[in-house]
Amino acid sequence: MDGWAERVGTVRVVGTGVMGRGIAQLAAAGGLTVELADVRPEAVAAAVEYVSGMFGKLVAKGRMTAEDAAAAKARLRPVDGPLAPADGCDLVIEAVREDLATKRELFAGLEKVCPEHTVLATNTSSLSVTAIGAGLADPSRLAGLHFFNPVPLMRLVEVIAGARTAAWLPGALTGLVRRLGHEPVLAPDTPGFLVNHAGRGLVTEALQILGEAVAEPADVDRIARDVLGLRMGPFELLDLTGLDVSHPVLESIWTGFYDEPRLRPSRITRARMEAGLLGRKAGEGFYRYVDGAKQEPPEARPPPPRRVRSGCTTPSRACGTPSPPCSAGTSSRASARRPMRWCSSPRTGAARWTWRASTACPPSGCWASIRSAVSPRGSPSACTPAWIRPPGGPRWPRSPRPDGPSRWCGTRPRRWRSGCWPRS
Ligand SMILES: NC(=O)c1ccc[n+]([C@@H]2O[C@H](COP(=O)([O-])OP(=O)(O)OC[C@H]3O[C@@H](n4cnc5c(N)ncnc54)[C@H](O)[C@@H]3O)[C@@H](O)[C@H]2O)c1
């Protein structure tokens, strides 16, 4: 419908939680009158206070004039419940909890109180827009309008057409998103749409790493920030979003793709959600939050150095004590070429060699990975090869002996225990 985006004057935001208040801020700052509604009146009051506070901060930072902030604040209008008369609404954006039955019921009620011209939009992260619209008498008036958190800062907005969405609607919503200064992208109505589907590569994999005890959340996040260059790591993102939102999203994407194994959700998020460890909003998630500030756990320290007599390639049995002289039969050649240290495996407590020249032992989870990485039945893990194979060190066997043990147990160059593979 030509010019719809420019004509929109009033939008109702239903569900004034994390997303609803962000959408309200963006719309009010963009010149729209914003009706705010929630099943919990206190959530509306909190949203008005929050958004007003955000305008105040923008004024203090010089990003908004005091007059514009006052005008935007005045455009925030709490209404008496989600199904209050909506005669003046051009658009309703729903941002209630991620549950198909809840959203369907809400839209069925909204359809009755909104005039025919009102466009309905859902901010669902992962549910099918088609399925949400199927509960409507006129599903052509519903589309997906998927904002990201925090809404004012995350400029990308996915616009999704359901199977029965009117043909003009995606273009019209695209125009409105641009009018508000954000960047629309048309996305297919598939589970997770574009961004959340792609994001599984990060979040689902990170949960897998945690489930296998390869690394702690803080380590994974550090790697995501420092190595991948992301603004936040997967566990920080889960805490920001809240597990009450993220876990249903994980499940709905998985079931939406008919139990595709690579999208399988984690028992960890279910258990933590049930325990109320939701993230920032609960004050505790994968991290703890004090007055809203994340408490960074101290970086894992390497165990205290164990003394190995310089030049020996066999560790002393007496951990942490000065090593006895090299016993007969040990060689000093390897350590002379490559400085070595030894670390105790956190699983077995047994001392093992690592070829790493640095002072740090492998992260605890890497011991399992060291074993799996050299096993043809295991798969290489997130542990960097440097932990597993020394530069210029022994080569891993290319293929297992057909009838041999699936264990590579060479500990030193040119030394292979009986029953292990020969060097390739
Ligand atoms: N949190 C995120 O990072 C994020 C990002 C993108 C999309 N989303 C989607 O946005 C929606 C809302 O997520 P959120 O994080 O803002 O949740 P939230 O829990 O912070 O807020 C949800 C609000 O909806 C209200 N509510 C629940 N049922 C209602 C109903 N029937 N009628 C009216 N209000 C109702 C609740 O009282 C609450 O205030 C979900 O569909 C979610 O998937 C969330």
XYZ file of C-alpha atoms and ligand atoms in Angstrom:
468
model
C 0.000 0.000 0.000
C 1.689 3.145 -1.207
C 2.789 5.619 1.437
C 1.739 3.432 4.392
C 5.086 3.753 6.127
C 4.919 7.546 6.046
C 1.307 7.629 7.223
C 1.839 5.493 10.332
C 1.170 7.695 13.359
C 0.369 5.361 16.250
C 1.835 2.001 17.142
C 0.836 -0.217 20.056
C 3.561 -2.298 21.641
C 2.168 -5.303 23.503
C 4.576 -6.881 25.965
C 6.788 -4.253 27.575
C 9.680 -6.441 28.649
C 13.205 -6.192 27.309
C 12.195 -6.020 23.661
C 8.941 -4.123 24.004
C 10.569 -1.217 25.813
C 13.370 -1.055 23.233
C 10.854 -0.990 20.399
C 8.876 1.693 22.255
C 12.006 3.820 22.629
C 12.874 3.533 18.950
C 9.335 4.303 17.797
C 8.821 7.244 20.156
C 12.188 8.727 19.198
C 11.175 8.246 15.563
C 8.116 10.444 15.977
C 5.405 7.805 16.514
C 2.858 7.829 19.285
C 3.446 4.649 21.245
C 0.773 2.856 23.209
C 2.282 0.490 25.769
C 0.394 -2.565 27.000
C 1.200 -5.636 29.038
C -0.664 -8.205 31.099
C 1.258 -6.801 34.054
C 0.484 -3.107 34.570
C 3.675 -2.734 36.595
C 5.645 -3.788 33.508
C 4.139 -0.853 31.600
C 5.041 1.601 34.349
C 8.570 0.185 34.478
C 8.891 0.485 30.700
C 7.810 4.130 30.681
C 10.299 4.894 33.426
C 13.047 2.976 31.638
C 12.486 4.624 28.252
C 12.231 8.080 29.841
C 15.512 7.373 31.602
C 17.119 6.372 28.322
C 16.019 9.655 26.731
C 17.528 11.474 29.705
C 20.832 9.654 29.178
C 20.850 10.531 25.480
C 20.346 14.201 26.364
C 23.205 14.007 28.870
C 25.443 12.523 26.180
C 24.437 15.233 23.725
C 22.808 12.756 21.342
C 19.325 14.194 21.719
C 18.073 17.668 22.500
C 16.089 18.191 25.679
C 13.080 19.334 23.584
C 13.156 16.187 21.428
C 13.451 14.016 24.534
C 10.486 15.741 26.184
C 8.417 15.359 23.010
C 9.358 11.674 22.664
C 8.474 11.075 26.317
C 5.109 12.696 25.800
C 4.418 10.273 22.960
C 4.560 7.297 25.362
C 0.970 6.366 26.280
C 0.287 3.516 28.699
C -3.006 1.821 27.873
C -5.358 -0.277 29.890
C -4.298 -3.769 28.866
C -3.340 -5.382 25.558
C -6.952 -5.521 24.356
C -7.907 -1.922 25.162
C -9.745 -0.246 22.260
C -7.269 0.370 19.479
C -9.189 2.567 17.054
C -6.279 4.901 16.396
C -3.614 2.198 15.937
C -1.968 1.806 12.546
C 0.276 -0.967 13.760
C 0.472 -3.363 16.707
C 3.827 -4.952 17.496
C 3.658 -7.953 19.783
C 6.663 -8.725 22.014
C 5.236 -11.154 24.547
C 6.824 -14.397 25.620
C 8.000 -16.855 22.986
C 5.096 -19.257 23.018
C 2.886 -20.049 20.053
C -0.355 -20.505 22.002
C 0.165 -17.213 23.896
C 0.855 -15.264 20.723
C -2.058 -16.803 18.845
C -4.478 -16.053 21.635
C -3.237 -12.483 21.868
C -3.592 -11.836 18.135
C -7.064 -13.398 18.067
C -8.069 -10.851 20.731
C -6.276 -7.962 19.009
C -8.003 -8.730 15.729
C -11.313 -8.013 17.462
C -10.320 -4.669 18.981
C -8.284 -3.279 16.074
C -9.871 -1.639 13.043
C -9.447 -3.457 9.724
C -6.627 -1.240 8.534
C -4.394 -2.007 11.543
C -1.344 -4.040 10.624
C -0.302 -6.740 13.075
C 3.364 -7.647 13.577
C 5.094 -10.225 15.719
C 8.583 -9.879 17.150
C 8.963 -13.645 17.483
C 12.550 -14.882 17.352
C 11.905 -18.322 16.013
C 8.236 -19.260 15.763
C 6.599 -19.559 12.390
C 4.864 -16.351 11.331
C 2.565 -18.525 9.246
C 1.635 -20.586 12.306
C 0.966 -17.475 14.397
C -1.189 -16.033 11.601
C -3.135 -19.277 11.229
C -5.118 -18.351 14.341
C -6.402 -15.134 12.716
C -9.624 -14.655 10.775
C -7.521 -12.551 8.360
C -3.932 -13.826 8.353
C -3.006 -11.481 5.497
C -2.631 -8.577 7.959
C 0.151 -10.230 9.984
C 3.896 -10.216 9.309
C 7.060 -10.762 11.309
C 9.043 -7.709 12.428
C 12.042 -9.090 14.259
C 14.111 -6.574 16.188
C 17.315 -7.455 18.002
C 18.435 -6.665 21.495
C 19.174 -3.878 22.424
C 16.720 -2.473 19.908
C 17.956 1.129 19.655
C 21.526 -0.052 18.991
C 20.970 -3.136 16.852
C 20.088 -1.638 13.514
C 19.189 -4.824 11.693
C 15.491 -5.757 11.596
C 14.184 -8.869 9.879
C 10.894 -8.475 7.999
C 9.174 -11.803 7.484
C 6.187 -12.655 5.330
C 4.094 -15.640 6.380
C 2.520 -17.885 3.769
C -0.661 -15.770 3.769
C 0.773 -12.311 4.469
C -0.548 -9.655 2.076
C 1.949 -8.990 -0.702
C 2.200 -5.257 0.067
C 2.986 -5.707 3.744
C 6.712 -6.645 3.733
C 7.516 -3.639 1.551
C 5.465 -1.350 3.782
C 7.145 -2.601 6.971
C 10.528 -2.293 5.287
C 9.715 1.382 4.636
C 8.708 1.911 8.272
C 11.915 0.336 9.571
C 13.933 2.680 7.350
C 11.865 5.628 8.556
C 12.905 4.753 12.118
C 16.549 4.756 11.059
C 17.098 0.981 11.136
C 18.106 -1.411 8.380
C 15.464 -3.906 7.213
C 16.235 -7.257 5.655
C 13.621 -9.572 4.160
C 13.922 -13.021 5.710
C 12.165 -16.284 4.923
C 9.645 -17.732 7.352
C 11.938 -20.555 8.436
C 12.794 -21.454 12.045
C 15.112 -18.761 13.392
C 14.758 -16.795 10.131
C 18.229 -15.655 9.031
C 20.129 -14.364 12.006
C 19.051 -16.781 14.722
C 19.528 -19.718 12.399
C 23.066 -18.636 11.586
C 23.663 -17.891 15.274
C 23.196 -21.574 16.146
C 26.717 -22.129 14.844
C 27.942 -20.049 17.743
C 25.490 -20.689 20.579
C 24.725 -24.367 20.061
C 28.388 -25.152 19.538
C 29.369 -23.185 22.634
C 26.880 -25.161 24.719
C 28.297 -28.359 23.281
C 31.781 -27.274 24.334
C 30.524 -26.559 27.839
C 28.636 -29.859 27.963
C 31.802 -31.741 27.060
C 33.792 -29.829 29.695
C 36.215 -28.603 27.080
C 36.181 -25.048 28.387
C 34.399 -22.753 30.808
C 31.927 -20.077 29.617
C 34.363 -17.268 30.355
C 37.078 -18.961 28.257
C 34.730 -19.487 25.316
C 33.575 -15.872 25.525
C 37.135 -14.589 25.685
C 38.044 -16.568 22.590
C 34.926 -15.328 20.778
C 35.842 -11.731 21.598
C 39.617 -11.856 21.262
C 39.962 -14.286 18.382
C 36.700 -14.072 16.437
C 36.416 -10.338 17.060
C 32.804 -10.503 18.271
C 31.409 -7.807 20.557
C 30.285 -10.472 23.022
C 30.686 -14.195 23.404
C 27.892 -16.781 23.190
C 27.412 -17.081 26.957
C 27.353 -13.306 27.393
C 24.736 -13.221 24.645
C 22.668 -15.926 26.334
C 22.799 -13.925 29.573
C 21.759 -10.757 27.768
C 18.840 -12.425 26.000
C 17.721 -14.459 29.003
C 17.353 -18.241 29.031
C 13.579 -17.948 29.332
C 13.765 -16.549 25.795
C 16.792 -18.385 24.420
C 15.971 -21.903 25.510
C 12.531 -21.933 23.829
C 14.218 -20.452 20.752
C 16.797 -23.265 20.759
C 14.010 -25.823 21.045
C 11.776 -24.263 18.462
C 14.558 -24.014 15.854
C 15.486 -27.636 16.505
C 11.942 -28.967 16.229
C 11.253 -26.589 13.336
C 13.974 -28.355 11.362
C 12.632 -31.771 12.375
C 15.193 -32.590 15.035
C 18.221 -31.772 12.912
C 21.113 -33.088 15.070
C 23.413 -30.130 14.525
C 20.745 -27.825 15.990
C 20.046 -30.020 19.022
C 19.459 -27.864 22.121
C 21.363 -28.400 25.307
C 20.161 -29.873 28.583
C 22.307 -27.202 30.216
C 20.047 -24.335 29.181
C 16.906 -26.228 30.193
C 18.297 -27.010 33.644
C 19.546 -23.470 34.185
C 16.271 -21.987 32.974
C 14.368 -24.168 35.421
C 16.734 -23.097 38.190
C 15.986 -19.435 37.436
C 19.549 -18.726 36.288
C 18.181 -16.687 33.415
C 20.971 -14.181 32.929
C 21.158 -10.441 33.473
C 17.494 -10.060 34.271
C 17.812 -12.537 37.171
C 21.144 -11.199 38.417
C 22.735 -14.557 37.679
C 23.217 -16.639 34.598
C 26.458 -17.935 33.221
C 27.876 -14.892 35.037
C 26.835 -13.075 38.181
C 25.663 -9.458 37.977
C 25.968 -6.913 40.739
C 24.009 -3.694 40.138
C 23.766 -4.736 36.507
C 27.541 -5.073 36.131
C 28.938 -8.403 35.007
C 31.336 -10.002 37.460
C 34.218 -11.367 35.444
C 35.562 -14.605 36.946
C 39.325 -14.604 37.377
C 41.199 -16.116 34.488
C 42.040 -19.744 35.162
C 45.545 -19.885 36.540
C 47.936 -22.576 35.453
C 48.856 -24.961 38.244
C 52.051 -24.087 40.114
C 55.102 -25.068 38.146
C 56.410 -28.571 38.750
C 60.093 -28.837 38.709
C 61.592 -31.097 36.115
C 65.284 -31.367 36.008
C 66.525 -29.421 33.080
C 67.330 -31.695 30.210
C 65.183 -34.633 31.342
C 62.345 -35.940 29.308
C 60.836 -38.022 32.093
C 58.903 -36.245 34.829
C 59.655 -36.831 38.404
C 57.106 -38.892 40.261
C 57.318 -36.490 43.145
C 55.066 -33.739 41.909
C 56.050 -30.235 42.771
C 59.283 -31.223 44.383
C 62.699 -30.829 42.913
C 63.265 -33.624 40.460
C 65.774 -36.284 41.061
C 68.460 -36.726 38.489
C 67.489 -38.294 35.208
C 67.103 -41.966 35.609
C 68.853 -44.392 33.396
C 67.365 -44.743 29.985
C 65.830 -41.283 29.720
C 67.007 -39.021 27.068
C 67.827 -35.382 27.284
C 67.713 -34.791 23.566
C 64.065 -33.895 23.167
C 64.003 -31.380 25.954
C 67.168 -29.844 24.760
C 65.497 -29.139 21.432
C 62.043 -28.275 22.742
C 61.476 -26.966 26.221
C 58.869 -29.125 27.868
C 56.892 -29.012 30.998
C 54.549 -31.441 32.545
C 51.110 -30.958 33.919
C 48.805 -33.194 35.801
C 45.652 -34.323 34.124
C 42.689 -32.982 36.086
C 40.788 -36.172 35.345
C 43.249 -38.770 36.474
C 45.716 -36.660 38.377
C 48.422 -38.421 36.416
C 51.375 -36.448 35.251
C 51.568 -36.035 31.539
C 53.877 -34.288 29.230
C 52.917 -31.328 27.224
C 55.180 -29.976 24.552
C 54.027 -26.480 25.098
C 56.975 -24.252 25.722
C 54.828 -21.697 27.513
C 54.236 -21.655 31.202
C 50.596 -22.683 30.949
C 49.211 -26.187 31.037
C 46.414 -27.041 28.648
C 42.967 -25.877 29.748
C 41.362 -28.652 31.748
C 39.004 -29.770 28.999
C 41.841 -30.192 26.585
C 43.046 -33.347 28.210
C 39.995 -35.143 26.910
C 40.601 -33.490 23.595
C 44.184 -34.550 23.493
C 42.970 -38.088 23.741
C 40.145 -37.624 21.264
C 42.255 -35.674 18.830
C 44.692 -38.508 18.479
C 41.936 -41.053 18.303
C 40.419 -41.674 14.908
C 37.112 -42.249 16.680
C 37.217 -38.882 18.341
C 37.112 -35.593 16.584
C 39.505 -32.703 16.841
C 38.219 -30.229 19.347
C 38.358 -26.573 20.121
C 41.734 -27.106 21.735
C 44.322 -25.584 19.528
C 46.709 -27.945 17.813
C 49.520 -26.326 19.736
C 48.286 -28.133 22.820
C 48.133 -31.390 21.021
C 51.009 -31.610 18.645
C 54.373 -29.974 19.114
C 55.777 -28.030 16.216
C 58.134 -30.424 14.521
C 57.106 -33.140 16.963
C 55.988 -36.641 16.173
C 53.459 -36.956 13.385
C 50.089 -38.358 14.155
C 49.397 -41.638 12.421
C 47.442 -41.033 9.234
C 45.247 -44.059 9.619
C 44.561 -46.469 12.433
C 45.714 -50.006 12.320
C 42.596 -51.873 11.224
C 42.684 -54.238 14.158
C 44.774 -52.115 16.480
C 43.787 -50.086 19.511
C 42.326 -46.675 18.778
C 44.849 -44.993 20.963
C 47.970 -43.199 20.023
C 50.312 -43.353 22.873
C 53.592 -42.033 21.719
C 54.905 -39.715 24.349
C 58.226 -38.937 22.884
C 59.719 -38.827 19.452
C 60.623 -42.259 18.173
C 59.151 -43.966 21.244
C 55.949 -45.951 20.778
C 54.544 -48.249 23.369
C 53.643 -51.740 22.396
C 50.096 -52.082 21.220
C 50.080 -48.589 19.785
C 50.193 -47.563 16.210
C 53.442 -47.277 14.423
C 54.370 -43.846 13.260
C 53.097 -43.037 9.816
N 15.287 -10.910 24.487
C 15.813 -10.895 23.285
O 17.029 -10.760 23.132
C 14.931 -11.014 22.081
C 15.445 -10.655 20.831
C 14.625 -10.714 19.720
C 13.315 -11.144 19.852
N 12.841 -11.504 21.076
C 11.444 -11.947 21.152
O 10.672 -10.903 21.715
C 9.609 -11.453 22.484
C 9.663 -10.897 23.888
O 10.908 -11.191 24.449
P 11.466 -10.362 25.688
O 12.873 -10.726 25.838
O 11.113 -8.937 25.578
O 10.623 -11.035 26.886
P 10.361 -10.457 28.331
O 10.084 -11.615 29.194
O 11.407 -9.483 28.724
O 8.998 -9.611 28.153
C 7.790 -10.213 27.821
C 6.668 -9.340 28.357
O 5.462 -9.825 27.823
C 4.497 -9.784 28.847
N 3.456 -10.753 28.496
C 3.496 -12.097 28.590
N 2.361 -12.624 28.112
C 1.586 -11.600 27.696
C 0.326 -11.491 27.071
N -0.396 -12.568 26.800
N -0.150 -10.262 26.784
C 0.570 -9.165 27.060
N 1.785 -9.194 27.632
C 2.300 -10.401 27.937
C 5.232 -10.097 30.119
O 4.531 -9.605 31.243
C 6.553 -9.372 29.868
O 6.522 -8.055 30.366
C 9.756 -12.974 22.397
O 8.940 -13.453 21.352
C 11.211 -13.143 22.049
O 11.448 -14.339 21.366
C 13.610 -11.461 22.197
